[in-house]
């Protein structure tokens, strides 16, 4: 199903979903060896990272201080790559592995972060989010970071305190970077390709009485992003990969193995489910079974995977967070234009002769009701009949593009209020000076 949808979208849009022109990924596929980033895999509660709104699993750091991530083998970005149906990435026809292409020079990155603790006291992260593929800037203050004495020297970052002449060990650099910088900021990162954000399975339908139905999975709003075993002896991360058939294959293999081992009809499993309506991630315990009443699988739900079932954007979530300004920006707010519009509206004179007089309108209606000749359209004070509904819509559209100052509006309302009071006083004076009408004749009853 995903292959058919993929070919259909490629034919309709003329763009390859494996290429660099996918709008979901923005321009991330053109940097860091064709799409790698530091994926946030854990955020500590009440930490700096948590206060800044970093989200585990969804956030990918793609730039640091407006610079791309330092890759250990940047020359590998020149090789073509292809993303398979199972989510695997092949570089140079299988000549290079994903680990080689995605390896980040943590030595250089740690030096950059360590220098920021001394100079700017802030580091700017450009973060790509898997919810709709949005990009935002996150400024991390480093004032609370306490550098270790052996972290920074005149050259850069030290990793081996006992022997400075010892060869560089990448594992030491990762450990040092985690313990002394990222750990204090409050999040853990891992180098991954941004395409791993599409490894989600959307719940489309749950059959009544099925394990998915009893676990209260919400159709069209829930997305399965992870799966773990309910047994302590098993390793976690069962959905470590992608592909349309991976979810059903993993669930079926997991059930068959533990059902044969325990000789029980029901086998528990833990699913990590993201709900888009409420923007929350929750663990869901599901009791897998074949004997729930229908021949609809051991989970009892339909799932969707691929281009049409990516996690959509949460509207308004990052509205107050600045986004990087790049070539994709179409419009820029110009305050000078707003000021010009305000002056034009405020200095517009009010022509009283063009205003509609309600009293004249009432007299004209009375003349027409008594058979009097109607006035010609060009002499009438009342315009031709209009569609009120359409007029309201047109007025609302025009007001959307103009700005009216509060002072000018208040002055206009005060002027109209004064005129209304003057007309009321004039009408009251005329009614007092005029002769009252004679009383009606008395009716005679037989």
mmCIF file of N, CA and C in Angstrom, residues 18 38 56-57 60-61 65 82 110 129 165 190 194 228-229 305 314 330 345 348 351 366 377:
data_model
loop_
_atom_site.group_PDB
_atom_site.id
_atom_site.type_symbol
_atom_site.label_atom_id
_atom_site.label_comp_id
_atom_site.label_asym_id
_atom_site.label_seq_id
_atom_site.Cartn_x
_atom_site.Cartn_y
_atom_site.Cartn_z
ATOM 1 N N UNK A 18 12.489 10.098 -1.858
ATOM 2 C CA UNK A 18 13.793 9.781 -1.338
ATOM 3 C C UNK A 18 14.798 10.884 -1.643
ATOM 4 N N UNK A 38 21.491 15.420 15.531
ATOM 5 C CA UNK A 38 21.556 14.898 16.901
ATOM 6 C C UNK A 38 20.128 14.782 17.426
ATOM 7 N N UNK A 56 11.875 14.887 23.616
ATOM 8 C CA UNK A 56 12.542 13.625 23.303
ATOM 9 C C UNK A 56 11.815 12.915 22.168
ATOM 10 N N UNK A 57 12.574 12.278 21.314
ATOM 11 C CA UNK A 57 12.157 11.515 20.141
ATOM 12 C C UNK A 57 11.785 12.416 18.971
ATOM 13 N N UNK A 60 15.373 17.094 16.544
ATOM 14 C CA UNK A 60 16.675 16.800 15.954
ATOM 15 C C UNK A 60 17.464 18.109 15.881
ATOM 16 N N UNK A 61 18.650 18.141 16.460
ATOM 17 C CA UNK A 61 19.527 19.305 16.365
ATOM 18 C C UNK A 61 20.300 19.198 15.055
ATOM 19 N N UNK A 65 24.975 27.104 16.602
ATOM 20 C CA UNK A 65 25.493 28.456 16.346
ATOM 21 C C UNK A 65 25.537 28.761 14.852
ATOM 22 N N UNK A 82 20.071 5.946 -0.836
ATOM 23 C CA UNK A 82 18.700 5.520 -1.072
ATOM 24 C C UNK A 82 18.126 4.964 0.215
ATOM 25 N N UNK A 110 32.480 19.407 20.955
ATOM 26 C CA UNK A 110 32.700 19.694 22.374
ATOM 27 C C UNK A 110 33.542 20.944 22.556
ATOM 28 N N UNK A 129 11.750 19.578 14.106
ATOM 29 C CA UNK A 129 10.791 18.790 14.873
ATOM 30 C C UNK A 129 9.994 17.888 13.950
ATOM 31 N N UNK A 165 49.143 12.690 26.001
ATOM 32 C CA UNK A 165 49.705 12.214 24.749
ATOM 33 C C UNK A 165 49.047 10.930 24.255
ATOM 34 N N UNK A 190 21.655 11.577 20.247
ATOM 35 C CA UNK A 190 22.218 10.459 19.488
ATOM 36 C C UNK A 190 22.163 10.805 18.004
ATOM 37 N N UNK A 194 17.297 12.064 9.819
ATOM 38 C CA UNK A 194 15.978 12.644 10.079
ATOM 39 C C UNK A 194 14.854 11.779 9.506
ATOM 40 N N UNK A 228 7.910 -1.862 23.497
ATOM 41 C CA UNK A 228 8.805 -2.527 24.442
ATOM 42 C C UNK A 228 8.143 -3.779 24.989
ATOM 43 N N UNK A 229 8.984 -4.717 25.362
ATOM 44 C CA UNK A 229 8.495 -5.967 25.931
ATOM 45 C C UNK A 229 8.055 -5.765 27.371
ATOM 46 N N UNK A 305 0.982 3.584 7.311
ATOM 47 C CA UNK A 305 2.406 3.906 7.399
ATOM 48 C C UNK A 305 2.843 4.619 6.124
ATOM 49 N N UNK A 314 1.500 20.529 15.087
ATOM 50 C CA UNK A 314 0.611 20.999 16.143
ATOM 51 C C UNK A 314 0.503 22.513 16.001
ATOM 52 N N UNK A 330 8.813 33.903 2.420
ATOM 53 C CA UNK A 330 8.110 34.567 1.337
ATOM 54 C C UNK A 330 7.751 36.006 1.671
ATOM 55 N N UNK A 345 -5.758 56.160 6.860
ATOM 56 C CA UNK A 345 -7.080 55.994 7.461
ATOM 57 C C UNK A 345 -7.432 57.164 8.354
ATOM 58 N N UNK A 348 -8.301 60.619 6.516
ATOM 59 C CA UNK A 348 -9.384 60.586 5.537
ATOM 60 C C UNK A 348 -10.539 61.457 6.034
ATOM 61 N N UNK A 351 -17.125 63.008 4.819
ATOM 62 C CA UNK A 351 -18.046 63.763 3.961
ATOM 63 C C UNK A 351 -19.467 63.514 4.444
ATOM 64 N N UNK A 366 -42.611 56.504 2.991
ATOM 65 C CA UNK A 366 -44.005 56.880 3.200
ATOM 66 C C UNK A 366 -44.623 57.382 1.897
ATOM 67 N N UNK A 377 -32.887 56.894 -9.359
ATOM 68 C CA UNK A 377 -31.788 56.324 -8.589
ATOM 69 C C UNK A 377 -30.654 57.297 -8.368
#
